Coordinates of C-alpha atoms in Angstrom, one line a residue:
X1 CA -0.1 0.0 -0.1
X2 CA 2.7 2.5 1.1
X3 CA 4.8 1.5 -2.0
X4 CA 1.9 2.0 -4.3
X5 CA 1.3 5.5 -2.9
X6 CA 5.1 6.4 -3.2
X7 CA 5.2 5.1 -6.9
X8 CA 2.1 7.2 -7.7
X9 CA 3.6 10.4 -6.2
X10 CA 6.8 9.7 -8.1
X11 CA 4.9 9.2 -11.4
X12 CA 3.1 12.4 -10.8
X13 CA 6.2 14.4 -10.1
X14 CA 8.0 12.9 -13.2
X15 CA 4.8 13.6 -15.3
X16 CA 4.9 17.4 -14.1
X17 CA 8.7 17.8 -14.7
X18 CA 8.3 16.2 -18.3
X19 CA 5.5 18.4 -18.9
X20 CA 7.6 21.6 -17.7
X21 CA 10.3 20.5 -19.9
X22 CA 8.1 20.4 -22.8
X23 CA 7.0 24.0 -22.2
X24 CA 10.6 25.1 -21.7
X25 CA 11.7 23.3 -25.0
X26 CA 8.6 25.1 -26.9
X27 CA 9.7 28.4 -25.8
X28 CA 6.3 29.0 -23.8
X29 CA 7.6 30.8 -20.7
X30 CA 4.0 31.7 -19.7
X31 CA 2.8 28.1 -19.7
X32 CA 5.9 26.9 -18.0
X33 CA 5.6 29.4 -15.1
X34 CA 1.9 28.6 -14.8
X35 CA 2.6 24.8 -14.6
X36 CA 5.4 25.3 -12.4
X37 CA 3.3 27.4 -9.9
X38 CA 0.4 24.9 -10.0
X39 CA 3.0 22.0 -9.4
X40 CA 4.5 23.8 -6.3
X41 CA 1.1 24.7 -4.9
X42 CA -0.3 21.0 -5.4
X43 CA 2.8 19.1 -4.3
X44 CA 4.8 21.5 -2.0
X45 CA 2.2 23.9 -0.7
X46 CA 4.3 26.8 -2.2
X47 CA 4.0 29.7 -4.6
X48 CA 6.7 30.0 -7.2
X49 CA 7.2 33.6 -6.7
X50 CA 7.4 33.2 -2.9
X51 CA 10.1 30.5 -3.2
X52 CA 12.3 32.4 -5.6
X53 CA 12.2 35.3 -3.2
X54 CA 13.4 33.2 -0.2
X55 CA 17.0 33.9 1.0
X56 CA 19.0 30.7 1.1
X57 CA 18.7 30.6 5.0
X58 CA 15.1 30.9 4.8
X59 CA 14.9 28.1 2.0
X60 CA 16.9 25.7 4.1
X61 CA 14.6 26.6 7.2
X62 CA 11.7 25.8 5.0
X63 CA 13.1 22.5 3.7
X64 CA 14.0 21.4 7.3
X65 CA 10.5 22.2 8.5
X66 CA 8.6 20.4 5.6
X67 CA 10.8 17.3 5.7
X68 CA 10.0 16.5 1.9
X69 CA 10.8 13.1 0.6
X70 CA 14.0 12.7 -1.6
X71 CA 12.0 12.4 -4.7
X72 CA 10.3 15.6 -4.0
X73 CA 13.4 17.2 -3.1
X74 CA 14.9 16.1 -6.5
X75 CA 11.9 17.4 -8.4
X76 CA 12.4 20.7 -6.9
X77 CA 15.9 20.9 -7.8
X78 CA 15.1 20.0 -11.4
X79 CA 12.2 22.5 -11.4
X80 CA 14.6 25.4 -10.3
X81 CA 17.3 24.3 -12.8
X82 CA 15.0 24.3 -15.6
X83 CA 13.5 27.4 -14.7
X84 CA 16.7 29.2 -14.6
X85 CA 18.5 27.6 -17.5
X86 CA 20.1 29.2 -19.4
X87 CA 21.9 30.9 -16.5
X88 CA 22.1 34.6 -16.4
X89 CA 24.7 36.2 -14.3
X90 CA 22.5 38.0 -11.8
X91 CA 21.3 38.2 -8.1
X92 CA 18.2 36.2 -8.8
X93 CA 19.9 33.4 -10.7
X94 CA 22.8 33.3 -8.2
X95 CA 20.1 32.9 -5.4
X96 CA 18.5 30.0 -7.2
X97 CA 21.8 28.3 -8.0
X98 CA 22.5 28.4 -4.3
X99 CA 19.1 26.6 -3.6
X100 CA 19.8 23.9 -6.0
X101 CA 23.2 23.1 -4.6
X102 CA 21.5 23.2 -1.1
X103 CA 19.0 20.7 -2.4
X104 CA 21.8 18.4 -3.9
X105 CA 23.7 18.5 -0.8
X106 CA 20.7 17.7 1.4
X107 CA 20.0 14.7 -0.9
X108 CA 23.6 13.5 -0.6
X109 CA 23.9 14.0 3.2
X110 CA 20.6 13.3 4.5
X111 CA 19.4 10.7 2.0
X112 CA 22.6 9.3 0.6
X113 CA 21.2 9.8 -2.7
X114 CA 23.0 11.1 -5.9
X115 CA 22.8 10.6 -9.5
X116 CA 25.1 11.4 -12.5
X117 CA 22.4 13.9 -13.7
X118 CA 22.7 15.8 -10.5
X119 CA 26.5 15.5 -10.5
X120 CA 26.7 16.8 -14.1
X121 CA 24.1 19.9 -13.0
X122 CA 26.4 20.6 -10.0
X123 CA 29.4 20.7 -12.2
X124 CA 27.5 23.1 -14.6
X125 CA 26.6 25.1 -11.9
X126 CA 30.1 25.5 -10.3
X127 CA 31.5 26.2 -13.8
X128 CA 29.0 28.9 -14.3
X129 CA 29.8 30.5 -10.9
X130 CA 33.4 30.2 -11.6
X131 CA 33.2 31.8 -15.0
X132 CA 30.9 34.7 -13.7
X133 CA 31.7 35.2 -10.1
X134 CA 35.3 34.7 -9.5

């Protein structure tokens, strides 16, 4: 029963991320933002705009309080990465990249979970930061 629930939750998140990728690839930013906001409200009880405005400290406090599953954390990192890609050298993007790295760290430390995809994304973020902020 619990396994079926978890599988349904994972399928729902994967579907939403896939749909977001389709909007992003179709260069439909309004649909992407609308779907991302709806997904955040449905799955995380958050609003996209509120999430983006959080400081890294408040973001970490939020994650500690919500105790999201590893799958939800990973989906949140993917959503933020997709939202900001391609990266622009500005304060908003820098804050989002810090949030993504925070999620990746949390997945590795608290859940012993990593993936080649997240390692590649982390490396891309570090390369971007090195090229634009050092």
